PDB file of C-alpha atoms in Angstrom:
ATOM      1  CA  PRO A1035      67.077  25.235   0.329  1.00 68.00           C
ATOM      2  CA  ILE A1036      63.234  26.709  -0.287  1.00 79.00           C
ATOM      3  CA  TYR A1037      61.723  29.891   0.729  1.00 84.00           C
ATOM      4  CA  PHE A1038      57.626  29.962   1.080  1.00 91.00           C
ATOM      5  CA  MET A1039      56.414  33.753   0.178  1.00 91.00           C
ATOM      6  CA  ASN A1040      53.218  32.667   0.378  1.00 94.00           C
ATOM      7  CA  GLN A1041      50.525  29.769   1.026  1.00 96.00           C
ATOM      8  CA  PRO A1042      47.488  28.588   0.205  1.00 97.00           C
ATOM      9  CA  THR A1043      45.098  30.290   2.581  1.00 97.00           C
ATOM     10  CA  ASN A1044      41.287  29.082   3.512  1.00 98.00           C
ATOM     11  CA  GLN A1045      38.534  29.964   1.024  1.00 96.00           C
ATOM     12  CA  THR A1046      34.360  30.244   1.110  1.00 95.00           C
ATOM     13  CA  VAL A1047      32.789  30.664  -2.125  1.00 94.00           C
ATOM     14  CA  ALA A1048      29.238  30.900  -3.639  1.00 91.00           C
ATOM     15  CA  LEU A1049      27.637  27.997  -5.660  1.00 92.00           C
ATOM     16  CA  GLY A1050      29.005  28.499  -9.765  1.00 93.00           C
ATOM     17  CA  ALA A1051      31.564  31.213  -8.630  1.00 94.00           C
ATOM     18  CA  THR A1052      35.558  30.896  -8.317  1.00 97.00           C
ATOM     19  CA  ALA A1053      37.880  30.223  -6.409  1.00 97.00           C
ATOM     20  CA  THR A1054      41.823  30.022  -6.988  1.00 98.00           C
ATOM     21  CA  PHE A1055      44.609  29.082  -4.597  1.00 98.00           C
ATOM     22  CA  TYR A1056      48.273  30.020  -4.910  1.00 97.00           C
ATOM     23  CA  VAL A1057      51.737  29.216  -3.896  1.00 96.00           C
ATOM     24  CA  GLY A1058      55.047  31.013  -3.986  1.00 93.00           C
ATOM     25  CA  ALA A1059      57.953  29.438  -3.451  1.00 91.00           C
ATOM     26  CA  ILE A1060      61.854  30.795  -3.719  1.00 88.00           C
ATOM     27  CA  ALA A1061      63.777  28.034  -4.273  1.00 85.00           C
ATOM     28  CA  CYS A1062      66.949  27.438  -6.414  1.00 81.00           C
ATOM     29  CA  PRO A1063      66.193  25.481  -9.007  1.00 82.00           C
ATOM     30  CA  PRO A1064      62.695  26.775  -9.212  1.00 86.00           C
ATOM     31  CA  PRO A1065      60.590  23.883  -8.174  1.00 89.00           C
ATOM     32  CA  THR A1066      57.573  21.904 -10.323  1.00 90.00           C
ATOM     33  CA  TYR A1067      54.023  21.836  -8.463  1.00 94.00           C
ATOM     34  CA  GLN A1068      51.915  19.614  -8.289  1.00 96.00           C
ATOM     35  CA  TRP A1069      48.111  20.398  -6.788  1.00 97.00           C
ATOM     36  CA  TYR A1070      46.392  17.744  -4.644  1.00 98.00           C
ATOM     37  CA  PHE A1071      42.462  17.855  -3.208  1.00 98.00           C
ATOM     38  CA  ASN A1072      41.840  15.735  -0.298  1.00 98.00           C
ATOM     39  CA  GLY A1073      45.389  14.126  -0.931  1.00 96.00           C
ATOM     40  CA  VAL A1074      45.248  13.011  -4.333  1.00 98.00           C
ATOM     41  CA  SER A1075      46.701  14.592  -7.057  1.00 97.00           C
ATOM     42  CA  ILE A1076      44.885  16.718  -9.493  1.00 98.00           C
ATOM     43  CA  PRO A1077      45.450  15.837 -13.371  1.00 97.00           C
ATOM     44  CA  GLY A1078      47.222  19.153 -15.087  1.00 96.00           C
ATOM     45  CA  ALA A1079      47.381  20.983 -11.776  1.00 97.00           C
ATOM     46  CA  THR A1080      50.987  22.145 -12.016  1.00 96.00           C
ATOM     47  CA  SER A1081      51.602  25.763 -11.906  1.00 96.00           C
ATOM     48  CA  SER A1082      51.993  27.695  -8.807  1.00 95.00           C
ATOM     49  CA  SER A1083      47.993  28.280  -8.438  1.00 97.00           C
ATOM     50  CA  PHE A1084      45.077  26.189  -9.221  1.00 98.00           C
ATOM     51  CA  GLN A1085      41.753  27.695 -10.412  1.00 98.00           C
ATOM     52  CA  ILE A1086      38.609  26.139 -10.016  1.00 98.00           C
ATOM     53  CA  ALA A1087      35.459  27.840 -12.066  1.00 96.00           C
ATOM     54  CA  ASN A1088      31.967  27.515 -11.528  1.00 96.00           C
ATOM     55  CA  ALA A1089      33.173  25.864  -7.919  1.00 96.00           C
ATOM     56  CA  GLN A1090      30.699  22.823  -7.511  1.00 95.00           C
ATOM     57  CA  LEU A1091      29.485  21.383  -3.324  1.00 92.00           C
ATOM     58  CA  THR A1092      31.593  18.541  -4.229  1.00 96.00           C
ATOM     59  CA  ASN A1093      34.756  20.706  -5.185  1.00 97.00           C
ATOM     60  CA  ALA A1094      34.507  21.384  -1.092  1.00 97.00           C
ATOM     61  CA  GLY A1095      37.377  19.953   0.356  1.00 98.00           C
ATOM     62  CA  THR A1096      41.727  20.489   1.018  1.00 98.00           C
ATOM     63  CA  TYR A1097      43.622  21.959  -1.052  1.00 98.00           C
ATOM     64  CA  TYR A1098      47.952  21.831  -0.866  1.00 98.00           C
ATOM     65  CA  ALA A1099      50.691  22.287  -3.463  1.00 97.00           C
ATOM     66  CA  VAL A1100      53.300  19.915  -3.198  1.00 94.00           C
ATOM     67  CA  LEU A1101      56.977  21.247  -4.789  1.00 92.00           C
ATOM     68  CA  TYR A1102      59.551  18.768  -5.753  1.00 87.00           C
ATOM     69  CA  ASN A1103      63.095  19.438  -8.268  1.00 83.00           C
ATOM     70  CA  TRP A1104      65.400  15.709  -9.222  1.00 77.00           C
ATOM     71  CA  ALA A1105      67.992  18.708  -8.327  1.00 75.00           C
ATOM     72  CA  TRP A1106      66.943  18.283  -4.005  1.00 71.00           C
ATOM     73  CA  GLY A1107      66.536  14.772  -4.604  1.00 67.00           C
ATOM     74  CA  ALA A1108      62.732  14.377  -5.082  1.00 51.00           C
ATOM     75  CA  TYR A1109      63.423  10.630  -6.360  1.00 53.00           C
ATOM     76  CA  TYR A1110      64.870   9.993  -2.899  1.00 53.00           C
ATOM     77  CA  GLY A1111      61.446  11.558  -1.853  1.00 58.00           C
ATOM     78  CA  VAL A1112      62.861  15.247  -0.857  1.00 78.00           C
ATOM     79  CA  VAL A1113      59.548  17.200  -1.718  1.00 84.00           C
ATOM     80  CA  HIS A1114      58.341  20.037   0.087  1.00 90.00           C
ATOM     81  CA  THR A1115      54.393  20.744   0.719  1.00 93.00           C
ATOM     82  CA  SER A1116      52.244  23.907   1.335  1.00 95.00           C
ATOM     83  CA  GLY A1117      50.445  24.403   3.791  1.00 96.00           C
ATOM     84  CA  VAL A1118      46.578  23.171   3.486  1.00 98.00           C
ATOM     85  CA  ALA A1119      43.704  25.427   2.486  1.00 98.00           C
ATOM     86  CA  THR A1120      40.528  24.635   3.033  1.00 98.00           C
ATOM     87  CA  LEU A1121      37.710  25.048  -0.009  1.00 98.00           C
ATOM     88  CA  THR A1122      33.651  26.292   1.513  1.00 96.00           C
ATOM     89  CA  VAL A1123      31.147  26.306  -1.415  1.00 96.00           C
ATOM     90  CA  VAL A1124      27.351  27.309  -0.207  1.00 95.00           C
ATOM     91  CA  ALA A1125      25.277  27.099  -2.328  1.00 94.00           C
ATOM     92  CA  LYS A1126      22.097  29.935  -1.850  1.00 92.00           C
ATOM     93  CA  PRO A1127      18.667  28.523   0.007  1.00 95.00           C
ATOM     94  CA  THR A1128      16.372  25.945  -1.939  1.00 95.00           C
ATOM     95  CA  ILE A1129      12.412  26.109  -0.633  1.00 97.00           C
ATOM     96  CA  THR A1130      11.743  22.371  -0.999  1.00 96.00           C
ATOM     97  CA  SER A1131       7.857  23.074   0.071  1.00 96.00           C
ATOM     98  CA  PRO A1132       6.603  26.753  -0.379  1.00 97.00           C
ATOM     99  CA  PRO A1133       3.510  27.630   2.120  1.00 97.00           C
ATOM    100  CA  GLN A1134       0.523  26.510   0.203  1.00 97.00           C
ATOM    101  CA  SER A1135      -2.990  28.830   0.624  1.00 98.00           C
ATOM    102  CA  LYS A1136      -5.509  28.632   2.717  1.00 97.00           C
ATOM    103  CA  THR A1137      -9.002  29.347   4.027  1.00 97.00           C
ATOM    104  CA  ALA A1138      -9.639  30.153   8.012  1.00 97.00           C
ATOM    105  CA  GLU A1139     -12.549  31.213   9.314  1.00 97.00           C
ATOM    106  CA  THR A1140     -12.719  34.431  11.293  1.00 97.00           C
ATOM    107  CA  GLY A1141     -11.235  33.916  14.972  1.00 96.00           C
ATOM    108  CA  SER A1142      -9.790  30.494  13.961  1.00 96.00           C
ATOM    109  CA  THR A1143      -6.122  29.771  14.238  1.00 95.00           C
ATOM    110  CA  VAL A1144      -4.407  29.715  10.710  1.00 95.00           C
ATOM    111  CA  GLY A1145      -0.753  28.326   9.708  1.00 95.00           C
ATOM    112  CA  PHE A1146       1.637  28.721   6.117  1.00 96.00           C
ATOM    113  CA  TYR A1147       4.712  26.625   6.504  1.00 96.00           C
ATOM    114  CA  ALA A1148       7.970  26.120   4.796  1.00 96.00           C
ATOM    115  CA  ASN A1149      11.069  24.151   3.815  1.00 95.00           C
ATOM    116  CA  ALA A1150      13.976  24.781   2.590  1.00 96.00           C
ATOM    117  CA  THR A1151      17.636  23.249   2.172  1.00 93.00           C
ATOM    118  CA  ASN A1152      20.805  24.016   1.525  1.00 90.00           C
ATOM    119  CA  THR A1153      24.172  25.641   3.690  1.00 88.00           C
ATOM    120  CA  LEU A1154      22.844  26.196   7.009  1.00 88.00           C
ATOM    121  CA  PRO A1155      22.511  28.655   9.176  1.00 91.00           C
ATOM    122  CA  LEU A1156      18.909  29.574   7.484  1.00 93.00           C
ATOM    123  CA  SER A1157      16.623  32.191   8.511  1.00 92.00           C
ATOM    124  CA  TYR A1158      13.221  33.440   7.398  1.00 93.00           C
ATOM    125  CA  GLN A1159      11.133  36.516   7.487  1.00 94.00           C
ATOM    126  CA  TRP A1160       7.596  36.593   6.331  1.00 95.00           C
ATOM    127  CA  PHE A1161       6.118  39.069   4.531  1.00 96.00           C
ATOM    128  CA  PHE A1162       2.156  39.786   4.104  1.00 96.00           C
ATOM    129  CA  ASN A1163       1.491  41.666   0.885  1.00 96.00           C
ATOM    130  CA  SER A1164       4.882  41.541  -0.169  1.00 89.00           C
ATOM    131  CA  THR A1165       6.111  44.769   1.725  1.00 88.00           C
ATOM    132  CA  ASN A1166       5.097  44.409   5.575  1.00 92.00           C
ATOM    133  CA  ALA A1167       7.896  42.707   7.356  1.00 93.00           C
ATOM    134  CA  ILE A1168       5.817  40.318  10.087  1.00 92.00           C
ATOM    135  CA  THR A1169       8.053  40.889  13.267  1.00 85.00           C
ATOM    136  CA  GLY A1170       8.564  37.953  14.817  1.00 73.00           C
ATOM    137  CA  SER A1171       9.434  35.653  12.348  1.00 61.00           C
ATOM    138  CA  THR A1172      12.807  35.743  11.365  1.00 62.00           C
ATOM    139  CA  THR A1173      13.862  32.278  12.479  1.00 69.00           C
ATOM    140  CA  ASN A1174      10.992  30.320  12.192  1.00 83.00           C
ATOM    141  CA  SER A1175       9.927  28.172   9.130  1.00 92.00           C
ATOM    142  CA  ALA A1176       6.282  28.019   9.918  1.00 94.00           C
ATOM    143  CA  LEU A1177       3.660  31.008  10.858  1.00 94.00           C
ATOM    144  CA  LEU A1178       0.823  30.973  13.096  1.00 93.00           C
ATOM    145  CA  LEU A1179      -2.078  33.638  13.060  1.00 93.00           C
ATOM    146  CA  ALA A1180      -4.292  33.019  16.008  1.00 91.00           C
ATOM    147  CA  ASN A1181      -7.522  34.537  15.855  1.00 94.00           C
ATOM    148  CA  ALA A1182      -7.851  35.598  12.473  1.00 96.00           C
ATOM    149  CA  GLN A1183      -9.520  38.623  10.821  1.00 97.00           C
ATOM    150  CA  PRO A1184     -10.522  39.702   7.481  1.00 96.00           C
ATOM    151  CA  ALA A1185      -7.882  42.272   7.473  1.00 96.00           C
ATOM    152  CA  GLN A1186      -5.344  39.296   7.391  1.00 96.00           C
ATOM    153  CA  ALA A1187      -6.592  38.130   3.957  1.00 97.00           C
ATOM    154  CA  GLY A1188      -4.368  38.535   1.538  1.00 97.00           C
ATOM    155  CA  ALA A1189      -0.811  37.214  -0.233  1.00 98.00           C
ATOM    156  CA  TYR A1190       1.538  35.779   2.782  1.00 97.00           C
ATOM    157  CA  THR A1191       5.277  34.849   1.313  1.00 97.00           C
ATOM    158  CA  VAL A1192       8.568  34.093   3.008  1.00 96.00           C
ATOM    159  CA  VAL A1193      12.174  35.004   2.646  1.00 96.00           C
ATOM    160  CA  VAL A1194      15.315  32.496   3.105  1.00 96.00           C
ATOM    161  CA  THR A1195      18.210  33.649   3.814  1.00 95.00           C
ATOM    162  CA  ASN A1196      21.775  32.379   4.493  1.00 93.00           C
ATOM    163  CA  ILE A1197      25.681  33.309   4.173  1.00 90.00           C
ATOM    164  CA  ALA A1198      25.016  33.041  -0.325  1.00 90.00           C
ATOM    165  CA  GLY A1199      21.837  34.937  -0.581  1.00 91.00           C
ATOM    166  CA  ALA A1200      18.210  34.881  -0.137  1.00 95.00           C
ATOM    167  CA  VAL A1201      15.362  33.853  -1.991  1.00 96.00           C
ATOM    168  CA  THR A1202      11.502  34.128  -1.868  1.00 97.00           C
ATOM    169  CA  SER A1203       8.276  31.751  -1.939  1.00 97.00           C
ATOM    170  CA  PRO A1204       5.205  32.257  -4.276  1.00 97.00           C
ATOM    171  CA  PRO A1205       2.936  34.342  -2.766  1.00 97.00           C
ATOM    172  CA  ALA A1206       0.324  32.111  -0.624  1.00 98.00           C
ATOM    173  CA  MET A1207      -3.388  33.614  -0.540  1.00 98.00           C
ATOM    174  CA  LEU A1208      -5.232  33.385   2.837  1.00 98.00           C
ATOM    175  CA  ASN A1209      -9.114  33.990   2.793  1.00 98.00           C
ATOM    176  CA  VAL A1210     -10.688  34.690   5.677  1.00 97.00           C
ATOM    177  CA  ILE A1211     -14.442  33.600   5.782  1.00 97.00           C
ATOM    178  CA  PRO A1212     -17.062  34.425   8.432  1.00 95.00           C
ATOM    179  CA  PRO A1213     -17.304  31.747  11.336  1.00 93.00           C
ATOM    180  CA  ILE A1214     -19.207  28.314   9.047  1.00 90.00           C
ATOM    181  CA  GLU A1215     -22.650  27.025  11.850  1.00 88.00           C
ATOM    182  CA  ARG A1216     -22.116  24.009  13.249  1.00 86.00           C
ATOM    183  CA  ARG A1217     -25.263  21.439  13.534  1.00 86.00           C
ATOM    184  CA  PRO A1218     -26.246  17.568  13.532  1.00 85.00           C
ATOM    185  CA  VAL A1219     -27.073  16.360  10.623  1.00 78.00           C
ATOM    186  CA  PRO A1220     -28.481  12.840   9.969  1.00 79.00           C
ATOM    187  CA  ASP A1221     -25.469   9.820   9.927  1.00 78.00           C
ATOM    188  CA  VAL A1222     -26.068   7.680   6.621  1.00 74.00           C
ATOM    189  CA  LYS A1223     -24.506   3.608   7.730  1.00 76.00           C
ATOM    190  CA  VAL A1224     -23.931   1.288   4.988  1.00 75.00           C
ATOM    191  CA  THR A1225     -23.191  -2.192   5.294  1.00 78.00           C
ATOM    192  CA  GLY A1226     -22.241  -4.766   2.761  1.00 79.00           C
ATOM    193  CA  GLN A1227     -19.809  -7.888   2.047  1.00 81.00           C
ATOM    194  CA  THR A1228     -16.454  -6.973   1.673  1.00 81.00           C
ATOM    195  CA  ALA A1229     -14.854  -5.537  -1.683  1.00 80.00           C
ATOM    196  CA  SER A1230     -17.882  -5.416  -3.033  1.00 82.00           C
ATOM    197  CA  VAL A1231     -18.561  -1.765  -5.182  1.00 82.00           C
ATOM    198  CA  MET A1232     -21.931   0.916  -3.355  1.00 77.00           C
ATOM    199  CA  ASN A1233     -23.062   3.866  -4.526  1.00 75.00           C
ATOM    200  CA  VAL A1234     -24.493   6.187  -2.288  1.00 72.00           C
ATOM    201  CA  ASP A1235     -26.536   9.775  -3.945  1.00 71.00           C
ATOM    202  CA  TYR A1236     -27.810  12.159  -1.228  1.00 65.00           C
TER     203      TYR A1236
END
């Protein structure tokens, strides 16, 4: 007979952290253990606990232990399997495309954009000059400023957050200039043969 005192439990750990699964059982004679990952036996994992140091995304999956002893008739397939536990490995966001610096005319609309990856969901908070949180921008990877004014010139950053942590983008600078005069200018028409080389001086 065998009695399970402890079963492996589901765990969620950050990338690079340590995860440990335990199984406790009372049996006579004492059992031998073999741990499995996604249904495949793990070489050398033959104790009542199994530890994963420096957990990576590839370690995410299901874990369980098979307990057996030849005295139980394991030769004939008599084994006992623990409960199945799931390991979830979460990674802090990675900003793959940070916002870029821009110049805008007074009164125009200007946008900053960022792209990030890794464990979902991701939330976004935009800041002006590092410490001034911009309200209403906690879920959007884009920040649109309508009717840009000189007072809005400065540094814009975005903090991307998930369950594993947060990361801040490099600052993108906004320069607000007076409206630029628009006026017609003479056009230049260049004609020639296909693939020919021409120079235009103005």
